[in-house]
Amino acid sequence: MSAEQTAERSFERYFRANRLPHLWCPGCGNGIAMKAIVQAIEKKGLSQDDTVIVSGIGCSSRASGYMDFDTLHTAHGRAIPFATGIKLANPKLNVVVITGDGDCTAIGGNHFIHGCRRNIDLTVVLFNNNIYGMTGGQASPTTPLGAKATTAPYGSVDRPFDACRLAEASGATYVARSTAFHVRHLSDMIAGGFDNKGFSFIEAMVQCPTAYGRKNKMASPAAMMEWMRDHAVMKAAFDKLPDTEKSAGRFPIGLLYQSEDVDYDTAYEVVKERAGGAGK
Amino acid sequence: MHLKATITVKKLRCKGCGICVAFCPKHVLAVDALSKVFIRDAEACIGCGQCELRCPDYAIFADKVKGAAV
Amino acid sequence: MTKARLMQGNEACAEGALAAGVNFFAGYPITPSTEIAETMARLLPKRGGTFVQMEDEIASMGAILGASLAGAKVMDATSGPGFSLKQELIGYAACAEIPCVVALVQRVGPSTGQPTAPSQGDVMQTRWGTHGDHSILVLSPWSVRETFDASVLAVNYAERFRMPVILLLDEIVGHLRERVVLPEHVETYPRRKPKKTRAEGYQPFAPDDDLVPNVADFGTGYHIHVTGLIHDETGFPSGSPAVTAEAIRRMQEKIARAGEGIVHTEASFMEDAKWAVVAFGGTARTAYEAVRTMRARGGKVGLLRLMTIWPFADAVIARLAKQVRGILVAELSYGQIVHEVRRAAAGACPVALCAKYNMKAFEPAEIVAGIEKLMGGDVK
């Protein structure tokens, strides 16, 4: 059996083959999350010509360069405003945002909550590795309390965001979470976001063995994924856990929130009708 | 030798992170001195696909052999 | 011709943009530019376009860049503090070559400054506000009617050169109301289109003969990649010194190559002038009156009005400096454009500054006094 056979999987057609291998570190979860996105695109049959991938700045946001669509690598924190402009200018496009915890919840935090509030029809996938990886491991708004980072050498004292609860409170109409361990589930959660006409937010927990793991006694990528396996609990089961169990590092995954609300494109069509410009 | 499954490795993509090794239930895989995965026990492979599922680099692929008993 | 209307400069800015084909506007309220956004909010949906009020000035800049990449002609409007916030993405637009127009209605700064008072203190920020080497195009009209024309021109230049163009108003022109008759039809520059298919080896950032690339709009099947990292003709980032040098050179050269055709200036009473006033925007209105006063007294004084601020009118100023005995630069700041005039004059004649920065527009008498001081009693 040759080890250099070329196995072709159907999802590979969504990648720019000449750009691979990607630049992420050995064991980084971003590659898994990126595959989950293209598999969700494949599952939902989204056209490659009519789908735009928009990313910000950071490790996660390098994903756009590997994906064979119209792709836009924006400035730090600004992926959601760029994506908003794309969607409003051409509503037939499927607009997918790939962002990171620093990109989305720190520098881009205001854009994130207002994208949710507007219920603009985007699918935003947050690769949450709990750290600023590209710059070498500084604390992010999702770094757990007490975890170490180069800018939190004695443990982080900043209370972390729960990005999903933030999205829900801000008006997102589809909020889900999964992990790099639960690859198929993650892909299903993203696919569910494509079905929602409105702001869909999917938090993908991904491991950063290089910048986060090594500082926090989890240098092995597999060990970090085992931690996800052991601490992620499906939402229905999580809701039934006693509070003491909930606080023991466990977190819910699955579809966390969904609501029916008018998306911004639809709402603006009404504005055009009122103004007398519909169909122009 | 009756293989239940074949494993394909794209060595150019493999970064030797060991995720596939860790999640293989049959200890089929190992990482070599050059930080590339290799197949140390092909016959033990049951084609479960755990290695392929979680490979962050799309470097390993498992296919069940048609008609092989698992 | 359409019938005469009483219109504000800010409204004319919006009307010009619409006439030039702008169909997407994102904004955030800020005095004294807000009427531009308000006019767009009212008129764009009537014409099938889209107005969106974003959460801040950075977001509105991001939204117009996204919309532009998706094929829309776009504008955003702001004042000094908002313009400061937009700087990073103005640089992004320069690097990624995204057509866009930002209208900047100046007020007194720095910081929150004097929000409703006129100033021309953002001239250097329009040129050098974002980090790094890049070219920029800045137009500054002096009347309501010309604001309409300059707005059309700004949109056309943004599309032609695929870069950010700044429409630099001051509070005087932005809030000025004048009777205007707008043209029924204006020339518009269409969005540049790829000249090759993917199969023919299309490269989105390969320059055309005018050094400007024909970047495909999103959603047209080209699968392009756009980034603010320095990139080669493919659009993908490159760490190569040669690619970096070429990218930076081309950003400058595409404007330099366009030459004096994009440097719009207007000379009044200059044929026999021995002294000149250089001014732009609202200040040029007062300077014009001051020059007329001097002419009535027999003084051979003319006005050179800059409409294109950047690229700077180097050649025009150089010629002027050889024609006249002295130049007076009148501007509503501590002195910004005067340094450019001195540089371009290169010592061929004295260049004096008439500066004002007390919230008030110039009075003609102040500029007259400046001219007289420069002339030193020479009234021939």
PDB file of N, CA and C in Angstrom, chain A residues 77-138:
ATOM      1  N   GLY A  77     -10.741  42.850  13.096  1.00  0.00           N
ATOM      2  CA  GLY A  77     -12.020  43.152  13.731  1.00  0.00           C
ATOM      3  C   GLY A  77     -13.126  43.562  12.787  1.00  0.00           C
ATOM      4  N   ARG A  78     -12.795  43.808  11.521  1.00  0.00           N
ATOM      5  CA  ARG A  78     -13.754  44.470  10.629  1.00  0.00           C
ATOM      6  C   ARG A  78     -14.462  43.538   9.659  1.00  0.00           C
ATOM      7  N   ALA A  79     -14.343  42.249   9.835  1.00  0.00           N
ATOM      8  CA  ALA A  79     -14.943  41.326   8.864  1.00  0.00           C
ATOM      9  C   ALA A  79     -16.456  41.520   8.770  1.00  0.00           C
ATOM     10  N   ILE A  80     -17.119  41.725   9.900  1.00  0.00           N
ATOM     11  CA  ILE A  80     -18.584  41.814   9.874  1.00  0.00           C
ATOM     12  C   ILE A  80     -19.060  43.071   9.138  1.00  0.00           C
ATOM     13  N   PRO A  81     -18.470  44.247   9.353  1.00  0.00           N
ATOM     14  CA  PRO A  81     -18.888  45.391   8.516  1.00  0.00           C
ATOM     15  C   PRO A  81     -18.656  45.170   7.017  1.00  0.00           C
ATOM     16  N   PHE A  82     -17.514  44.630   6.630  1.00  0.00           N
ATOM     17  CA  PHE A  82     -17.274  44.351   5.205  1.00  0.00           C
ATOM     18  C   PHE A  82     -18.357  43.382   4.697  1.00  0.00           C
ATOM     19  N   ALA A  83     -18.601  42.340   5.477  1.00  0.00           N
ATOM     20  CA  ALA A  83     -19.585  41.325   5.067  1.00  0.00           C
ATOM     21  C   ALA A  83     -20.974  41.939   4.954  1.00  0.00           C
ATOM     22  N   THR A  84     -21.281  42.868   5.861  1.00  0.00           N
ATOM     23  CA  THR A  84     -22.572  43.558   5.826  1.00  0.00           C
ATOM     24  C   THR A  84     -22.729  44.321   4.511  1.00  0.00           C
ATOM     25  N   GLY A  85     -21.659  45.008   4.112  1.00  0.00           N
ATOM     26  CA  GLY A  85     -21.694  45.741   2.845  1.00  0.00           C
ATOM     27  C   GLY A  85     -21.889  44.814   1.656  1.00  0.00           C
ATOM     28  N   ILE A  86     -21.196  43.688   1.669  1.00  0.00           N
ATOM     29  CA  ILE A  86     -21.326  42.727   0.564  1.00  0.00           C
ATOM     30  C   ILE A  86     -22.758  42.223   0.473  1.00  0.00           C
ATOM     31  N   LYS A  87     -23.290  41.832   1.624  1.00  0.00           N
ATOM     32  CA  LYS A  87     -24.637  41.239   1.640  1.00  0.00           C
ATOM     33  C   LYS A  87     -25.689  42.246   1.198  1.00  0.00           C
ATOM     34  N   LEU A  88     -25.555  43.492   1.672  1.00  0.00           N
ATOM     35  CA  LEU A  88     -26.563  44.502   1.320  1.00  0.00           C
ATOM     36  C   LEU A  88     -26.448  44.920  -0.138  1.00  0.00           C
ATOM     37  N   ALA A  89     -25.216  44.911  -0.665  1.00  0.00           N
ATOM     38  CA  ALA A  89     -25.035  45.315  -2.056  1.00  0.00           C
ATOM     39  C   ALA A  89     -25.501  44.219  -3.008  1.00  0.00           C
ATOM     40  N   ASN A  90     -25.370  42.975  -2.598  1.00  0.00           N
ATOM     41  CA  ASN A  90     -25.777  41.860  -3.457  1.00  0.00           C
ATOM     42  C   ASN A  90     -26.388  40.750  -2.602  1.00  0.00           C
ATOM     43  N   PRO A  91     -27.669  40.896  -2.259  1.00  0.00           N
ATOM     44  CA  PRO A  91     -28.304  39.958  -1.328  1.00  0.00           C
ATOM     45  C   PRO A  91     -28.349  38.509  -1.809  1.00  0.00           C
ATOM     46  N   LYS A  92     -28.095  38.264  -3.089  1.00  0.00           N
ATOM     47  CA  LYS A  92     -28.131  36.871  -3.530  1.00  0.00           C
ATOM     48  C   LYS A  92     -26.892  36.090  -3.093  1.00  0.00           C
ATOM     49  N   LEU A  93     -25.871  36.801  -2.653  1.00  0.00           N
ATOM     50  CA  LEU A  93     -24.654  36.111  -2.222  1.00  0.00           C
ATOM     51  C   LEU A  93     -24.833  35.503  -0.828  1.00  0.00           C
ATOM     52  N   ASN A  94     -24.279  34.300  -0.641  1.00  0.00           N
ATOM     53  CA  ASN A  94     -24.179  33.714   0.694  1.00  0.00           C
ATOM     54  C   ASN A  94     -22.897  34.264   1.289  1.00  0.00           C
ATOM     55  N   VAL A  95     -22.984  34.901   2.421  1.00  0.00           N
ATOM     56  CA  VAL A  95     -21.791  35.521   2.993  1.00  0.00           C
ATOM     57  C   VAL A  95     -21.437  34.835   4.305  1.00  0.00           C
ATOM     58  N   VAL A  96     -20.239  34.259   4.311  1.00  0.00           N
ATOM     59  CA  VAL A  96     -19.754  33.515   5.467  1.00  0.00           C
ATOM     60  C   VAL A  96     -18.586  34.287   6.066  1.00  0.00           C
ATOM     61  N   VAL A  97     -18.638  34.522   7.364  1.00  0.00           N
ATOM     62  CA  VAL A  97     -17.558  35.233   8.039  1.00  0.00           C
ATOM     63  C   VAL A  97     -16.777  34.244   8.895  1.00  0.00           C
ATOM     64  N   ILE A  98     -15.469  34.268   8.736  1.00  0.00           N
ATOM     65  CA  ILE A  98     -14.600  33.475   9.610  1.00  0.00           C
ATOM     66  C   ILE A  98     -13.819  34.452  10.473  1.00  0.00           C
ATOM     67  N   THR A  99     -13.907  34.276  11.772  1.00  0.00           N
ATOM     68  CA  THR A  99     -13.293  35.232  12.681  1.00  0.00           C
ATOM     69  C   THR A  99     -12.698  34.480  13.871  1.00  0.00           C
ATOM     70  N   GLY A 100     -11.957  35.192  14.686  1.00  0.00           N
ATOM     71  CA  GLY A 100     -11.362  34.572  15.870  1.00  0.00           C
ATOM     72  C   GLY A 100     -11.867  35.253  17.127  1.00  0.00           C
ATOM     73  N   ASP A 101     -11.429  34.765  18.289  1.00  0.00           N
ATOM     74  CA  ASP A 101     -11.953  35.325  19.538  1.00  0.00           C
ATOM     75  C   ASP A 101     -11.486  36.766  19.747  1.00  0.00           C
ATOM     76  N   GLY A 102     -10.245  37.065  19.405  1.00  0.00           N
ATOM     77  CA  GLY A 102      -9.778  38.442  19.523  1.00  0.00           C
ATOM     78  C   GLY A 102     -10.433  39.324  18.480  1.00  0.00           C
ATOM     79  N   ASP A 103     -10.462  38.841  17.252  1.00  0.00           N
ATOM     80  CA  ASP A 103     -11.024  39.574  16.112  1.00  0.00           C
ATOM     81  C   ASP A 103     -12.495  39.912  16.344  1.00  0.00           C
ATOM     82  N   CYS A 104     -13.257  38.935  16.786  1.00  0.00           N
ATOM     83  CA  CYS A 104     -14.716  39.088  16.883  1.00  0.00           C
ATOM     84  C   CYS A 104     -15.157  39.741  18.187  1.00  0.00           C
ATOM     85  N   THR A 105     -14.511  39.380  19.305  1.00  0.00           N
ATOM     86  CA  THR A 105     -15.068  39.826  20.588  1.00  0.00           C
ATOM     87  C   THR A 105     -14.252  40.928  21.258  1.00  0.00           C
ATOM     88  N   ALA A 106     -13.037  41.217  20.750  1.00  0.00           N
ATOM     89  CA  ALA A 106     -12.283  42.355  21.293  1.00  0.00           C
ATOM     90  C   ALA A 106     -12.382  43.522  20.320  1.00  0.00           C
ATOM     91  N   ILE A 107     -11.464  43.576  19.374  1.00  0.00           N
ATOM     92  CA  ILE A 107     -11.428  44.730  18.460  1.00  0.00           C
ATOM     93  C   ILE A 107     -12.697  44.840  17.618  1.00  0.00           C
ATOM     94  N   GLY A 108     -13.319  43.698  17.333  1.00  0.00           N
ATOM     95  CA  GLY A 108     -14.540  43.731  16.517  1.00  0.00           C
ATOM     96  C   GLY A 108     -15.815  43.587  17.327  1.00  0.00           C
ATOM     97  N   GLY A 109     -15.722  43.733  18.647  1.00  0.00           N
ATOM     98  CA  GLY A 109     -16.876  43.471  19.506  1.00  0.00           C
ATOM     99  C   GLY A 109     -18.090  44.316  19.179  1.00  0.00           C
ATOM    100  N   ASN A 110     -17.846  45.590  18.902  1.00  0.00           N
ATOM    101  CA  ASN A 110     -18.978  46.472  18.588  1.00  0.00           C
ATOM    102  C   ASN A 110     -19.657  46.038  17.289  1.00  0.00           C
ATOM    103  N   HIS A 111     -18.851  45.681  16.291  1.00  0.00           N
ATOM    104  CA  HIS A 111     -19.426  45.246  15.015  1.00  0.00           C
ATOM    105  C   HIS A 111     -20.209  43.942  15.194  1.00  0.00           C
ATOM    106  N   PHE A 112     -19.663  43.073  16.045  1.00  0.00           N
ATOM    107  CA  PHE A 112     -20.310  41.781  16.303  1.00  0.00           C
ATOM    108  C   PHE A 112     -21.715  41.994  16.870  1.00  0.00           C
ATOM    109  N   ILE A 113     -21.827  42.787  17.936  1.00  0.00           N
ATOM    110  CA  ILE A 113     -23.156  42.940  18.552  1.00  0.00           C
ATOM    111  C   ILE A 113     -24.123  43.673  17.624  1.00  0.00           C
ATOM    112  N   HIS A 114     -23.593  44.593  16.828  1.00  0.00           N
ATOM    113  CA  HIS A 114     -24.505  45.324  15.942  1.00  0.00           C
ATOM    114  C   HIS A 114     -24.886  44.501  14.718  1.00  0.00           C
ATOM    115  N   GLY A 115     -24.014  43.613  14.300  1.00  0.00           N
ATOM    116  CA  GLY A 115     -24.395  42.663  13.243  1.00  0.00           C
ATOM    117  C   GLY A 115     -25.538  41.785  13.740  1.00  0.00           C
ATOM    118  N   CYS A 116     -25.419  41.324  14.980  1.00  0.00           N
ATOM    119  CA  CYS A 116     -26.487  40.523  15.599  1.00  0.00           C
ATOM    120  C   CYS A 116     -27.776  41.339  15.675  1.00  0.00           C
ATOM    121  N   ARG A 117     -27.654  42.574  16.150  1.00  0.00           N
ATOM    122  CA  ARG A 117     -28.826  43.439  16.328  1.00  0.00           C
ATOM    123  C   ARG A 117     -29.554  43.671  15.014  1.00  0.00           C
ATOM    124  N   ARG A 118     -28.764  43.896  13.950  1.00  0.00           N
ATOM    125  CA  ARG A 118     -29.355  44.140  12.642  1.00  0.00           C
ATOM    126  C   ARG A 118     -29.988  42.883  12.061  1.00  0.00           C
ATOM    127  N   ASN A 119     -29.567  41.732  12.583  1.00  0.00           N
ATOM    128  CA  ASN A 119     -29.996  40.438  12.030  1.00  0.00           C
ATOM    129  C   ASN A 119     -29.709  40.375  10.530  1.00  0.00           C
ATOM    130  N   ILE A 120     -28.530  40.843  10.180  1.00  0.00           N
ATOM    131  CA  ILE A 120     -28.104  40.781   8.784  1.00  0.00           C
ATOM    132  C   ILE A 120     -27.804  39.310   8.457  1.00  0.00           C
ATOM    133  N   ASP A 121     -28.180  38.889   7.261  1.00  0.00           N
ATOM    134  CA  ASP A 121     -28.118  37.472   6.902  1.00  0.00           C
ATOM    135  C   ASP A 121     -26.679  37.030   6.597  1.00  0.00           C
ATOM    136  N   LEU A 122     -25.929  36.815   7.658  1.00  0.00           N
ATOM    137  CA  LEU A 122     -24.557  36.320   7.548  1.00  0.00           C
ATOM    138  C   LEU A 122     -24.446  35.032   8.358  1.00  0.00           C
ATOM    139  N   THR A 123     -23.489  34.200   7.999  1.00  0.00           N
ATOM    140  CA  THR A 123     -23.155  33.062   8.847  1.00  0.00           C
ATOM    141  C   THR A 123     -21.749  33.307   9.380  1.00  0.00           C
ATOM    142  N   VAL A 124     -21.671  33.556  10.667  1.00  0.00           N
ATOM    143  CA  VAL A 124     -20.402  33.929  11.291  1.00  0.00           C
ATOM    144  C   VAL A 124     -19.871  32.737  12.088  1.00  0.00           C
ATOM    145  N   VAL A 125     -18.700  32.255  11.707  1.00  0.00           N
ATOM    146  CA  VAL A 125     -18.097  31.139  12.426  1.00  0.00           C
ATOM    147  C   VAL A 125     -16.887  31.665  13.186  1.00  0.00           C
ATOM    148  N   LEU A 126     -16.970  31.597  14.496  1.00  0.00           N
ATOM    149  CA  LEU A 126     -15.894  32.075  15.364  1.00  0.00           C
ATOM    150  C   LEU A 126     -15.009  30.891  15.740  1.00  0.00           C
ATOM    151  N   PHE A 127     -13.763  30.934  15.297  1.00  0.00           N
ATOM    152  CA  PHE A 127     -12.792  29.920  15.706  1.00  0.00           C
ATOM    153  C   PHE A 127     -12.243  30.392  17.056  1.00  0.00           C
ATOM    154  N   ASN A 128     -12.722  29.797  18.130  1.00  0.00           N
ATOM    155  CA  ASN A 128     -12.324  30.252  19.463  1.00  0.00           C
ATOM    156  C   ASN A 128     -11.201  29.376  20.006  1.00  0.00           C
ATOM    157  N   ASN A 129      -9.989  29.934  19.985  1.00  0.00           N
ATOM    158  CA  ASN A 129      -8.854  29.180  20.553  1.00  0.00           C
ATOM    159  C   ASN A 129      -8.384  29.793  21.870  1.00  0.00           C
ATOM    160  N   ASN A 130      -9.167  30.727  22.394  1.00  0.00           N
ATOM    161  CA  ASN A 130      -8.921  31.313  23.723  1.00  0.00           C
ATOM    162  C   ASN A 130      -7.633  32.113  23.846  1.00  0.00           C
ATOM    163  N   ILE A 131      -7.076  32.536  22.709  1.00  0.00           N
ATOM    164  CA  ILE A 131      -5.758  33.191  22.780  1.00  0.00           C
ATOM    165  C   ILE A 131      -5.520  33.990  21.498  1.00  0.00           C
ATOM    166  N   TYR A 132      -4.646  34.968  21.536  1.00  0.00           N
ATOM    167  CA  TYR A 132      -4.142  35.592  20.308  1.00  0.00           C
ATOM    168  C   TYR A 132      -2.972  34.732  19.831  1.00  0.00           C
ATOM    169  N   GLY A 133      -3.214  33.927  18.814  1.00  0.00           N
ATOM    170  CA  GLY A 133      -2.182  33.001  18.358  1.00  0.00           C
ATOM    171  C   GLY A 133      -1.165  33.646  17.436  1.00  0.00           C
ATOM    172  N   MET A 134      -1.660  34.467  16.480  1.00  0.00           N
ATOM    173  CA  MET A 134      -0.785  35.013  15.441  1.00  0.00           C
ATOM    174  C   MET A 134       0.316  35.881  16.035  1.00  0.00           C
ATOM    175  N   THR A 135       0.006  36.567  17.125  1.00  0.00           N
ATOM    176  CA  THR A 135       0.995  37.450  17.747  1.00  0.00           C
ATOM    177  C   THR A 135       1.745  36.756  18.876  1.00  0.00           C
ATOM    178  N   GLY A 136       1.472  35.476  19.081  1.00  0.00           N
ATOM    179  CA  GLY A 136       2.311  34.707  19.987  1.00  0.00           C
ATOM    180  C   GLY A 136       1.774  34.433  21.374  1.00  0.00           C
ATOM    181  N   GLY A 137       0.445  34.515  21.564  1.00  0.00           N
ATOM    182  CA  GLY A 137      -0.105  33.993  22.808  1.00  0.00           C
ATOM    183  C   GLY A 137      -0.490  34.990  23.867  1.00  0.00           C
ATOM    184  N   GLN A 138      -1.102  36.113  23.439  1.00  0.00           N
ATOM    185  CA  GLN A 138      -1.571  37.079  24.435  1.00  0.00           C
ATOM    186  C   GLN A 138      -3.015  36.739  24.847  1.00  0.00           C
TER     187      GLN A 138
END
